[in-house]
Amino acid sequence: MSDLLNTAFEKIHITLDEAQHDKLLSYMEGILEYNRNINLTSITDPEEFVMKHYVDSAVICQLKEYQNAEKIIDMGTGGGFPGIPLAAVSPEKRFTLADSLKKRLNVIENLCGRIGIANVETVHGRAEDIGRNPAFRKQYDLCVSRAVANLSVLAEYCLPLVKTGGYFIAYKGPDIEEELGAAKKAIRILGGKTDRVEELHTEMFHHNLIVIRKVSETPSRYPRRAGTPGKSPIR
Ligand SMILES: C[S@@+](CC[C@H](N)C(=O)[O-])C[C@H]1O[C@@H](n2cnc3c(N)ncnc32)[C@H](O)[C@@H]1O
């Protein structure tokens, strides 16, 4: 198992120290144990888990926008992805993991307490409400999100949380042209500007990271009421 984690992270140029390695191993074991009773992931094979949850989450460590960020929020974290692998490899950064499902956050909190992942706090709520709360709005250098919504909806969830000059990075699959085109207006209205799309290939996945810079304040009417962004995305 030790080789599995080290070898996988080396593929993305990350050398785990012993503490990071043990935390990641314990977290995976914990998630797989909880997963028997609470639906956290469909991936139960450890090798697949390491590639699709850990390596996939940690790919952004190569990006300067990640390296320069101190306060990071993961919107719609589910079982802690991408937030937990990032927090484990970057103990100097502070992470907020947000989700609308409290029982998933309880699992994250229990495991972080047990394992000693100390740079993570969780926030329970819908992105639309969290984004209007002054404790979270405009508070982050970087917002990340994976597998939560299409890009125009996601921009409304995530951009309000980012400071002007900060970034929002969306983890997306291989075909994003159409989604990116449809989200162009939303990104602009919400104060964002697409900086670039980073294509990432490994033998297990082909991903696009959409890097959006926040260039101006999000107008105060966004995010709209809970449910509205999903029902009528900005077009
Ligand atoms: C498919 S899961 C993805 C979880 C994780 N990001 C991953 O990649 O494994 C989507 C998560 O987003 C959360 N979610 C969906 N809509 C949300 C919203 N409006 N506000 C907060 N969380 C939301 C769900 O509760 C769920 O845990």
Coordinates of N, CA and C and ligand atoms in Angstrom, one line a residue:
M1 N 0.8 -1.2 0.0 CA 0.0 0.0 0.0 C 0.9 1.3 0.0
S2 N 1.9 1.2 0.8 CA 2.8 2.3 0.9 C 3.4 2.7 -0.5
D3 N 3.8 1.7 -1.3 CA 4.3 1.9 -2.6 C 3.2 2.5 -3.5
L4 N 2.0 2.0 -3.3 CA 0.9 2.5 -4.2 C 0.7 4.0 -4.1
L5 N 0.7 4.5 -2.8 CA 0.5 5.9 -2.6 C 1.7 6.7 -3.2
N6 N 2.9 6.3 -2.8 CA 4.1 7.0 -3.2 C 4.3 7.0 -4.7
T7 N 4.1 5.9 -5.3 CA 4.2 5.8 -6.8 C 3.2 6.6 -7.5
A8 N 2.0 6.6 -7.0 CA 0.9 7.4 -7.6 C 1.2 8.9 -7.5
F9 N 1.6 9.4 -6.4 CA 1.9 10.8 -6.2 C 3.1 11.2 -7.0
E10 N 4.1 10.3 -7.1 CA 5.3 10.7 -7.9 C 4.9 11.0 -9.3
K11 N 3.9 10.4 -9.8 CA 3.5 10.6 -11.2 C 3.1 12.1 -11.4
I12 N 2.7 12.8 -10.3 CA 2.4 14.2 -10.5 C 3.4 15.0 -9.7
H13 N 4.6 14.4 -9.6 CA 5.8 15.2 -9.0 C 5.6 15.6 -7.6
I14 N 4.9 14.8 -6.8 CA 4.7 15.1 -5.4 C 5.4 13.9 -4.6
T15 N 6.4 14.3 -3.8 CA 7.0 13.3 -2.9 C 6.4 13.4 -1.5
L16 N 5.7 12.4 -1.1 CA 5.0 12.4 0.2 C 6.0 12.2 1.3
D17 N 5.9 13.0 2.4 CA 6.7 12.6 3.6 C 5.9 11.6 4.4
E18 N 6.5 11.0 5.4 CA 5.9 9.9 6.1 C 4.5 10.3 6.7
A19 N 4.5 11.6 7.3 CA 3.2 12.0 7.9 C 2.1 12.2 6.9
Q20 N 2.5 12.8 5.7 CA 1.4 12.9 4.7 C 0.9 11.6 4.2
H21 N 1.9 10.7 4.0 CA 1.6 9.4 3.5 C 0.6 8.7 4.5
D22 N 0.9 8.7 5.8 CA 0.1 8.0 6.8 C -1.3 8.7 6.9
K23 N -1.4 10.0 6.8 CA -2.7 10.6 6.8 C -3.5 10.2 5.6
L24 N -2.9 10.2 4.4 CA -3.7 9.9 3.2 C -4.2 8.4 3.3
L25 N -3.3 7.5 3.8 CA -3.7 6.1 3.9 C -4.8 6.0 4.9
S26 N -4.7 6.6 6.1 CA -5.7 6.5 7.1 C -7.0 7.1 6.6
Y27 N -7.0 8.2 5.9 CA -8.2 8.8 5.4 C -8.9 7.9 4.4
M28 N -8.2 7.3 3.5 CA -8.8 6.3 2.6 C -9.4 5.2 3.3
E29 N -8.7 4.6 4.3 CA -9.3 3.5 5.0 C -10.5 3.9 5.7
G30 N -10.5 5.1 6.3 CA -11.7 5.6 7.0 C -12.9 5.8 6.1
I31 N -12.6 6.4 5.0 CA -13.7 6.6 4.0 C -14.3 5.3 3.6
L32 N -13.5 4.3 3.3 CA -14.0 3.0 2.8 C -14.8 2.3 3.9
E33 N -14.4 2.6 5.1 CA -15.1 2.0 6.2 C -16.5 2.6 6.4
Y34 N -16.5 4.0 6.4 CA -17.8 4.7 6.5 C -18.7 4.4 5.3
N35 N -18.1 4.2 4.2 CA -18.8 4.0 2.9 C -19.7 2.8 3.0
R36 N -19.5 1.9 3.9 CA -20.4 0.8 4.1 C -21.8 1.2 4.5
N37 N -21.9 2.3 5.2 CA -23.2 2.8 5.7 C -23.6 4.1 5.1
I38 N -22.7 5.0 4.7 CA -23.0 6.3 4.2 C -22.4 6.4 2.8
N39 N -23.3 6.8 1.8 CA -22.8 6.8 0.5 C -21.8 8.0 0.3
L40 N -20.5 7.6 0.1 CA -19.5 8.7 0.0 C -18.8 8.6 -1.4
T41 N -18.6 7.3 -1.8 CA -17.9 7.1 -3.1 C -18.3 5.8 -3.7
S42 N -18.3 5.8 -5.1 CA -18.6 4.5 -5.7 C -17.3 3.7 -6.0
I43 N -16.2 4.4 -5.6 CA -14.9 3.7 -5.9 C -14.4 3.1 -4.6
T44 N -14.3 1.7 -4.7 CA -13.9 1.0 -3.4 C -12.6 0.3 -3.6
D45 N -12.0 0.2 -4.8 CA -10.8 -0.5 -5.0 C -9.7 0.5 -4.7
P46 N -8.7 0.2 -3.8 CA -7.7 1.1 -3.3 C -6.9 1.8 -4.4
E47 N -6.5 1.0 -5.4 CA -5.7 1.5 -6.5 C -6.5 2.6 -7.3
E48 N -7.7 2.3 -7.5 CA -8.6 3.2 -8.3 C -8.8 4.5 -7.4
F49 N -9.1 4.2 -6.1 CA -9.3 5.3 -5.2 C -8.1 6.3 -5.2
V50 N -6.9 5.8 -5.1 CA -5.7 6.6 -5.1 C -5.6 7.4 -6.3
M51 N -5.9 6.8 -7.5 CA -5.7 7.6 -8.7 C -6.9 8.6 -8.9
K52 N -8.1 8.1 -8.8 CA -9.3 8.9 -9.1 C -9.7 9.9 -8.1
H53 N -9.4 9.6 -6.8 CA -9.7 10.6 -5.8 C -8.5 11.4 -5.4
Y54 N -7.3 10.7 -5.1 CA -6.2 11.5 -4.6 C -5.4 12.2 -5.7
V55 N -4.9 11.4 -6.6 CA -4.0 12.0 -7.7 C -4.9 13.0 -8.5
D56 N -6.1 12.6 -8.8 CA -6.9 13.5 -9.6 C -7.1 14.9 -8.8
S57 N -7.3 14.8 -7.5 CA -7.5 16.0 -6.7 C -6.2 16.8 -6.6
A58 N -5.1 16.1 -6.5 CA -3.8 16.8 -6.2 C -3.1 17.4 -7.5
V59 N -3.7 17.1 -8.6 CA -3.0 17.6 -9.9 C -2.9 19.1 -9.9
I60 N -3.7 19.9 -9.1 CA -3.6 21.3 -9.2 C -2.4 21.9 -8.4
C61 N -1.7 21.0 -7.7 CA -0.5 21.4 -6.9 C 0.5 22.0 -7.8
Q62 N 0.5 21.6 -9.1 CA 1.5 22.1 -10.1 C 1.2 23.6 -10.5
L63 N 0.0 24.0 -10.2 CA -0.4 25.4 -10.8 C 0.0 26.5 -9.8
K64 N 0.5 27.6 -10.4 CA 1.0 28.7 -9.6 C -0.2 29.3 -8.8
E65 N -1.4 29.2 -9.4 CA -2.6 29.8 -8.7 C -2.8 29.0 -7.4
Y66 N -2.5 27.8 -7.4 CA -2.7 27.0 -6.1 C -1.5 27.3 -5.2
Q67 N -0.3 27.3 -5.8 CA 0.9 27.5 -4.9 C 0.8 28.8 -4.2
N68 N 0.2 29.9 -4.8 CA 0.2 31.2 -4.2 C -1.0 31.4 -3.3
A69 N -1.9 30.4 -3.2 CA -3.1 30.6 -2.4 C -2.9 30.2 -1.0
E70 N -3.4 30.9 0.0 CA -3.3 30.5 1.4 C -4.6 30.0 1.9
K71 N -5.7 30.7 1.5 CA -7.1 30.3 2.0 C -7.8 29.7 0.8
I72 N -8.3 28.5 1.0 CA -8.9 27.7 -0.2 C -10.2 27.1 0.3
I73 N -11.2 27.3 -0.6 CA -12.5 26.6 -0.3 C -12.8 25.6 -1.3
D74 N -13.3 24.4 -0.9 CA -13.7 23.4 -1.8 C -15.3 23.3 -1.7
M75 N -15.9 23.7 -2.8 CA -17.4 23.8 -2.8 C -18.0 22.4 -3.3
G76 N -18.8 21.8 -2.5 CA -19.4 20.5 -2.9 C -18.4 19.4 -2.7
T77 N -17.8 19.4 -1.6 CA -16.6 18.5 -1.3 C -17.0 17.0 -1.2
G78 N -18.3 16.7 -0.9 CA -18.7 15.3 -0.8 C -17.9 14.6 0.3
G79 N -17.2 13.5 -0.1 CA -16.3 12.8 0.8 C -15.0 13.4 1.0
G80 N -14.8 14.7 0.6 CA -13.6 15.4 0.8 C -12.6 15.6 -0.4
F81 N -13.2 15.7 -1.6 CA -12.4 15.8 -2.8 C -12.8 17.0 -3.6
P82 N -11.9 17.8 -4.0 CA -10.4 17.6 -3.8 C -9.8 18.1 -2.5
G83 N -10.6 18.6 -1.6 CA -10.1 19.3 -0.4 C -9.1 18.5 0.5
I84 N -9.4 17.2 0.8 CA -8.6 16.5 1.8 C -7.2 16.2 1.2
P85 N -7.1 15.6 0.0 CA -5.8 15.3 -0.5 C -4.9 16.6 -0.6
L86 N -5.5 17.7 -0.9 CA -4.8 19.0 -1.0 C -4.4 19.4 0.4
A87 N -5.3 19.3 1.4 CA -4.9 19.7 2.7 C -3.8 18.8 3.3
A88 N -3.8 17.5 2.9 CA -2.8 16.6 3.4 C -1.4 16.9 2.9
V89 N -1.4 17.3 1.6 CA 0.0 17.6 1.0 C 0.4 19.1 1.2
S90 N -0.5 19.9 1.7 CA -0.2 21.4 1.9 C -0.6 21.8 3.3
P91 N 0.1 21.3 4.3 CA -0.3 21.6 5.7 C -0.2 23.1 6.0
E92 N 0.5 23.9 5.2 CA 0.7 25.3 5.5 C -0.5 26.1 5.0
K93 N -1.4 25.5 4.2 CA -2.6 26.3 3.7 C -3.8 25.9 4.5
R94 N -4.8 26.8 4.5 CA -6.0 26.6 5.3 C -7.2 26.3 4.3
F95 N -7.9 25.3 4.7 CA -9.0 24.8 3.8 C -10.4 24.8 4.5
T96 N -11.4 25.3 3.7 CA -12.8 25.2 4.1 C -13.4 24.2 3.1
L97 N -14.1 23.2 3.7 CA -14.7 22.2 2.9 C -16.2 22.4 3.1
A98 N -17.0 22.7 2.0 CA -18.4 23.0 2.1 C -19.2 22.0 1.4
D99 N -20.4 21.7 2.0 CA -21.3 20.8 1.3 C -22.7 21.0 1.9
S100 N -23.7 20.7 1.1 CA -25.1 20.8 1.7 C -25.5 19.5 2.4
L101 N -24.7 18.5 2.4 CA -25.1 17.2 3.1 C -24.2 17.1 4.4
K102 N -24.9 17.3 5.5 CA -24.2 17.3 6.8 C -23.6 16.0 7.1
K103 N -24.2 14.9 6.8 CA -23.6 13.7 7.2 C -22.2 13.4 6.5
R104 N -22.1 13.9 5.3 CA -20.7 13.7 4.7 C -19.7 14.6 5.4
L105 N -20.1 15.8 5.8 CA -19.2 16.7 6.5 C -18.8 16.1 7.9
N106 N -19.8 15.4 8.5 CA -19.5 14.8 9.8 C -18.4 13.7 9.7
V107 N -18.5 13.0 8.6 CA -17.5 11.9 8.3 C -16.1 12.6 8.2
I108 N -16.0 13.7 7.4 CA -14.8 14.4 7.2 C -14.2 14.9 8.5
E109 N -15.1 15.5 9.3 CA -14.7 16.0 10.6 C -14.1 14.9 11.5
N110 N -14.9 13.8 11.6 CA -14.4 12.7 12.5 C -13.1 12.2 12.0
L111 N -13.0 12.0 10.7 CA -11.7 11.5 10.2 C -10.5 12.4 10.4
C112 N -10.8 13.7 10.1 CA -9.7 14.7 10.3 C -9.2 14.8 11.8
G113 N -10.2 14.7 12.7 CA -9.9 14.7 14.1 C -9.1 13.5 14.5
R114 N -9.5 12.3 14.0 CA -8.8 11.1 14.4 C -7.4 11.0 13.8
I115 N -7.3 11.5 12.6 CA -6.0 11.3 11.8 C -5.0 12.5 12.1
G116 N -5.6 13.6 12.5 CA -4.7 14.8 12.8 C -4.5 15.6 11.5
I117 N -5.6 15.8 10.7 CA -5.5 16.8 9.6 C -6.1 18.0 10.2
A118 N -5.2 19.0 10.5 CA -5.6 20.1 11.4 C -5.9 21.4 10.6
N119 N -5.7 21.4 9.3 CA -5.8 22.6 8.5 C -7.2 22.6 7.7
V120 N -8.2 21.9 8.3 CA -9.4 21.8 7.6 C -10.6 22.2 8.5
E121 N -11.5 23.1 8.0 CA -12.8 23.3 8.7 C -13.9 23.0 7.7
T122 N -15.0 22.6 8.2 CA -16.1 22.3 7.3 C -17.2 23.3 7.5
V123 N -18.0 23.5 6.4 CA -19.2 24.4 6.5 C -20.3 23.7 5.8
H124 N -21.4 23.7 6.6 CA -22.6 23.0 6.1 C -23.6 24.0 5.5
G125 N -24.0 23.8 4.3 CA -25.0 24.7 3.7 C -24.9 24.6 2.2
R126 N -25.9 25.3 1.6 CA -25.9 25.4 0.1 C -25.0 26.5 -0.3
A127 N -24.3 26.3 -1.5 CA -23.4 27.3 -2.0 C -24.1 28.6 -2.1
E128 N -25.3 28.6 -2.5 CA -26.1 29.9 -2.7 C -26.2 30.7 -1.4
D129 N -26.3 30.0 -0.3 CA -26.4 30.7 1.0 C -25.0 31.0 1.6
I130 N -24.1 30.1 1.4 CA -22.7 30.3 1.9 C -22.1 31.6 1.1
G131 N -22.4 31.7 -0.1 CA -21.9 32.8 -0.9 C -22.5 34.2 -0.6
R132 N -23.6 34.2 0.2 CA -24.1 35.5 0.6 C -23.7 35.8 2.0
N133 N -23.1 34.9 2.7 CA -22.7 35.0 4.1 C -21.4 35.8 4.2
P134 N -21.3 37.0 4.8 CA -20.1 37.7 4.9 C -18.9 37.0 5.5
A135 N -19.2 36.0 6.2 CA -18.0 35.2 6.8 C -17.3 34.4 5.7
F136 N -18.0 34.2 4.6 CA -17.4 33.4 3.5 C -17.2 34.2 2.2
R137 N -18.1 35.1 1.9 CA -18.1 35.8 0.7 C -16.8 36.6 0.6
K138 N -16.1 36.5 -0.6 CA -14.9 37.3 -0.9 C -13.7 37.0 0.1
Q139 N -13.8 35.8 0.7 CA -12.8 35.5 1.7 C -11.6 34.6 1.2
Y140 N -11.7 34.1 0.0 CA -10.8 33.1 -0.4 C -9.9 33.5 -1.5
D141 N -8.6 33.0 -1.5 CA -7.7 33.2 -2.6 C -8.0 32.3 -3.7
L142 N -8.6 31.1 -3.4 CA -8.9 30.1 -4.4 C -10.1 29.3 -4.0
C143 N -11.0 29.1 -5.0 CA -12.1 28.2 -4.8 C -12.0 27.0 -5.8
V144 N -12.1 25.8 -5.3 CA -12.0 24.6 -6.2 C -13.3 23.9 -6.1
S145 N -13.6 23.2 -7.2 CA -14.8 22.4 -7.2 C -14.8 21.3 -8.2
R146 N -15.2 20.0 -7.8 CA -15.2 18.9 -8.7 C -16.5 18.2 -8.7
A147 N -17.1 17.9 -9.9 CA -18.3 17.1 -10.1 C -19.5 17.6 -9.3
V148 N -19.7 18.9 -9.3 CA -20.8 19.5 -8.6 C -22.0 20.0 -9.5
A149 N -21.6 20.7 -10.5 CA -22.6 21.3 -11.4 C -22.0 21.7 -12.7
N150 N -22.8 22.1 -13.7 CA -22.2 22.6 -14.9 C -21.6 24.0 -14.7
L151 N -20.7 24.4 -15.6 CA -19.8 25.6 -15.3 C -20.6 26.9 -15.0
S152 N -21.7 27.1 -15.7 CA -22.4 28.4 -15.4 C -23.0 28.4 -14.0
V153 N -23.5 27.3 -13.6 CA -24.1 27.2 -12.3 C -22.9 27.2 -11.2
L154 N -21.9 26.5 -11.5 CA -20.7 26.5 -10.6 C -20.1 27.9 -10.5
A155 N -20.1 28.6 -11.5 CA -19.5 30.0 -11.4 C -20.3 30.8 -10.4
E156 N -21.6 30.6 -10.4 CA -22.5 31.4 -9.5 C -22.3 30.9 -8.0
Y157 N -22.0 29.6 -7.9 CA -21.7 29.0 -6.6 C -20.3 29.5 -6.1
C158 N -19.4 29.6 -6.9 CA -18.0 29.7 -6.5 C -17.4 31.1 -6.5
L159 N -17.7 31.9 -7.6 CA -17.0 33.2 -7.8 C -17.3 34.2 -6.6
P160 N -18.5 34.2 -6.0 CA -18.8 35.1 -4.9 C -17.8 34.9 -3.7
L161 N -17.3 33.7 -3.6 CA -16.5 33.4 -2.5 C -15.0 33.8 -2.6
V162 N -14.7 34.2 -3.8 CA -13.3 34.5 -4.1 C -13.0 36.0 -4.0
K163 N -11.8 36.3 -3.5 CA -11.4 37.7 -3.4 C -11.1 38.2 -4.8
T164 N -11.2 39.5 -5.1 CA -10.8 40.0 -6.4 C -9.3 39.8 -6.5
G165 N -8.9 39.3 -7.7 CA -7.5 38.9 -7.8 C -7.2 37.5 -7.5
G166 N -8.2 36.8 -6.9 CA -8.1 35.3 -6.7 C -8.6 34.5 -7.8
Y167 N -8.7 33.2 -7.6 CA -9.0 32.3 -8.7 C -10.1 31.3 -8.3
F168 N -10.8 30.8 -9.3 CA -11.7 29.7 -9.2 C -11.2 28.6 -10.2
I169 N -11.0 27.4 -9.7 CA -10.6 26.3 -10.6 C -11.6 25.2 -10.6
A170 N -12.2 25.0 -11.8 CA -13.2 23.9 -11.9 C -12.5 22.7 -12.5
Y171 N -12.7 21.5 -11.9 CA -12.2 20.2 -12.4 C -13.2 19.7 -13.3
K172 N -12.8 19.6 -14.6 CA -13.8 19.1 -15.6 C -13.2 17.9 -16.4
G173 N -14.1 17.2 -17.1 CA -13.7 16.1 -17.9 C -13.1 16.5 -19.2
P174 N -13.1 15.5 -20.2 CA -12.4 15.8 -21.4 C -13.0 16.8 -22.4
D175 N -14.4 16.8 -22.5 CA -15.0 17.6 -23.5 C -15.7 18.8 -22.9
I176 N -15.0 19.9 -23.0 CA -15.6 21.1 -22.2 C -15.9 22.3 -23.1
E177 N -15.7 22.1 -24.4 CA -15.9 23.3 -25.3 C -17.2 23.9 -25.2
E178 N -18.2 23.0 -25.3 CA -19.6 23.5 -25.3 C -20.0 24.1 -23.9
E179 N -19.6 23.4 -22.9 CA -19.9 23.9 -21.5 C -19.2 25.3 -21.2
L180 N -18.0 25.4 -21.7 CA -17.2 26.6 -21.6 C -17.9 27.8 -22.3
G181 N -18.3 27.5 -23.5 CA -19.0 28.5 -24.3 C -20.3 28.9 -23.7
A182 N -21.1 28.0 -23.1 CA -22.4 28.3 -22.5 C -22.2 29.1 -21.2
A183 N -21.0 29.0 -20.6 CA -20.8 29.6 -19.3 C -20.1 31.0 -19.4
K184 N -19.8 31.4 -20.7 CA -19.0 32.6 -20.9 C -19.6 33.8 -20.2
K185 N -20.9 33.9 -20.5 CA -21.6 35.1 -20.0 C -21.7 35.1 -18.5
A186 N -22.0 34.0 -17.9 CA -22.1 33.9 -16.5 C -20.8 34.2 -15.8
I187 N -19.7 33.7 -16.4 CA -18.4 34.0 -15.8 C -18.2 35.5 -15.8
R188 N -18.5 36.2 -16.9 CA -18.2 37.6 -17.0 C -19.1 38.4 -16.0
I189 N -20.4 38.1 -16.0 CA -21.3 38.8 -15.1 C -20.9 38.6 -13.7
L190 N -20.4 37.5 -13.3 CA -20.1 37.2 -11.9 C -18.7 37.8 -11.5
G191 N -18.0 38.4 -12.5 CA -16.8 39.1 -12.1 C -15.5 38.2 -12.5
G192 N -15.8 37.2 -13.3 CA -14.6 36.3 -13.6 C -14.1 36.5 -15.1
K193 N -13.0 36.0 -15.3 CA -12.4 36.0 -16.7 C -11.6 34.7 -16.8
T194 N -12.0 33.9 -17.9 CA -11.3 32.6 -18.0 C -9.8 32.9 -18.4
D195 N -8.9 32.4 -17.6 CA -7.5 32.7 -17.9 C -7.0 31.6 -18.9
R196 N -7.3 30.4 -18.6 CA -6.8 29.3 -19.5 C -7.5 28.0 -19.1
V197 N -7.3 27.0 -20.0 CA -7.7 25.6 -19.6 C -6.5 24.8 -19.6
E198 N -6.2 24.1 -18.5 CA -5.1 23.3 -18.4 C -5.5 21.8 -18.7
E199 N -4.9 21.2 -19.7 CA -5.2 19.9 -20.0 C -4.3 18.9 -19.3
L200 N -4.8 17.9 -18.6 CA -3.9 17.0 -17.9 C -4.3 15.6 -18.2
H201 N -3.2 14.9 -18.6 CA -3.4 13.5 -19.0 C -2.6 12.6 -18.0
T202 N -3.2 11.5 -17.5 CA -2.4 10.4 -16.9 C -2.9 9.2 -17.6
E203 N -2.4 8.0 -17.2 CA -2.9 6.8 -17.8 C -4.3 6.5 -17.4
M204 N -4.7 7.1 -16.2 CA -6.0 6.9 -15.7 C -7.1 7.9 -16.0
F205 N -6.7 9.1 -16.4 CA -7.7 10.1 -16.7 C -7.2 11.2 -17.7
H206 N -8.1 11.9 -18.3 CA -7.8 13.0 -19.1 C -8.7 14.1 -18.6
H207 N -8.1 15.1 -18.1 CA -8.9 16.2 -17.4 C -8.6 17.5 -18.0
N208 N -9.6 18.4 -17.8 CA -9.4 19.8 -18.0 C -9.6 20.6 -16.7
L209 N -8.7 21.4 -16.4 CA -8.9 22.3 -15.3 C -9.1 23.7 -15.9
I210 N -10.3 24.3 -15.5 CA -10.7 25.6 -16.0 C -10.2 26.6 -15.0
V211 N -9.3 27.4 -15.4 CA -8.7 28.4 -14.4 C -9.4 29.8 -14.7
I212 N -10.1 30.3 -13.7 CA -10.9 31.5 -13.9 C -10.4 32.5 -12.9
R213 N -10.0 33.7 -13.4 CA -9.5 34.7 -12.5 C -10.7 35.7 -12.1
K214 N -10.7 36.1 -10.8 CA -11.8 37.0 -10.5 C -11.2 38.4 -10.7
V215 N -11.8 39.1 -11.7 CA -11.2 40.4 -12.0 C -12.0 41.6 -11.5
S216 N -13.3 41.3 -11.0 CA -14.0 42.4 -10.4 C -15.0 41.8 -9.5
E217 N -15.6 42.6 -8.6 CA -16.6 42.1 -7.6 C -17.8 41.4 -8.2
T218 N -18.3 40.4 -7.6 CA -19.5 39.8 -8.0 C -20.7 40.7 -7.6
P219 N -21.6 41.1 -8.5 CA -22.7 42.0 -8.1 C -23.5 41.3 -7.0
S220 N -24.0 42.2 -6.1 CA -24.6 41.8 -4.8 C -25.8 40.9 -5.0
R221 N -26.4 40.9 -6.2 CA -27.6 40.0 -6.4 C -27.3 38.6 -6.6
Y222 N -26.0 38.3 -6.7 CA -25.5 36.9 -6.9 C -24.8 36.4 -5.7
P223 N -24.8 35.1 -5.3 CA -25.7 34.1 -5.9 C -27.2 34.3 -5.6
R224 N -28.0 33.9 -6.6 CA -29.4 34.0 -6.4 C -29.9 33.0 -5.3
R225 N -31.2 33.0 -5.0 CA -31.8 32.1 -4.0 C -31.4 30.6 -4.3
A226 N -31.3 29.9 -3.2 CA -31.0 28.4 -3.3 C -31.9 27.7 -4.3
G227 N -31.4 27.1 -5.2 CA -32.1 26.3 -6.3 C -32.2 27.1 -7.6
T228 N -32.2 28.4 -7.5 CA -32.4 29.2 -8.7 C -31.2 29.0 -9.7
P229 N -29.9 29.1 -9.3 CA -28.9 28.9 -10.3 C -29.0 27.6 -11.1
G230 N -29.4 26.5 -10.4 CA -29.5 25.2 -11.1 C -30.7 25.2 -12.0
K231 N -31.8 25.9 -11.6 CA -33.0 25.9 -12.4 C -32.9 26.8 -13.6
S232 N -32.4 28.0 -13.4 CA -32.2 28.9 -14.5 C -30.8 29.5 -14.5
P233 N -29.8 28.7 -15.1 CA -28.5 29.2 -15.1 C -28.4 30.5 -15.9
I234 N -27.5 31.4 -15.6 CA -27.3 32.7 -16.3 C -26.8 32.3 -17.7
R235 N -27.6 32.8 -18.7 CA -27.2 32.5 -20.1 C -27.0 33.8 -20.9
Ligands
LIG1 C1 -21.1 14.3 -7.1 S1 -20.7 14.9 -5.5 C2 -19.0 15.3 -5.8 C3 -18.2 15.3 -4.5 C4 -16.7 15.6 -4.6 N1 -16.5 17.0 -5.0 C5 -16.0 14.7 -5.5 O1 -15.5 15.1 -6.6 O2 -15.9 13.5 -5.2 C6 -21.4 16.5 -5.5 C7 -21.5 17.1 -4.1 O3 -21.9 18.4 -4.2 C8 -22.8 18.7 -3.2 N2 -23.7 19.8 -3.7 C9 -24.5 19.8 -4.8 N3 -25.1 21.0 -4.9 C10 -24.7 21.8 -3.9 C11 -25.0 23.1 -3.4 N4 -25.8 23.9 -4.1 N5 -24.3 23.6 -2.3 C12 -23.5 22.8 -1.6 N6 -23.2 21.6 -2.0 C13 -23.7 21.0 -3.1 C14 -23.6 17.4 -2.9 O4 -24.1 17.4 -1.7 C15 -22.4 16.4 -3.2 O5 -21.8 16.1 -1.9

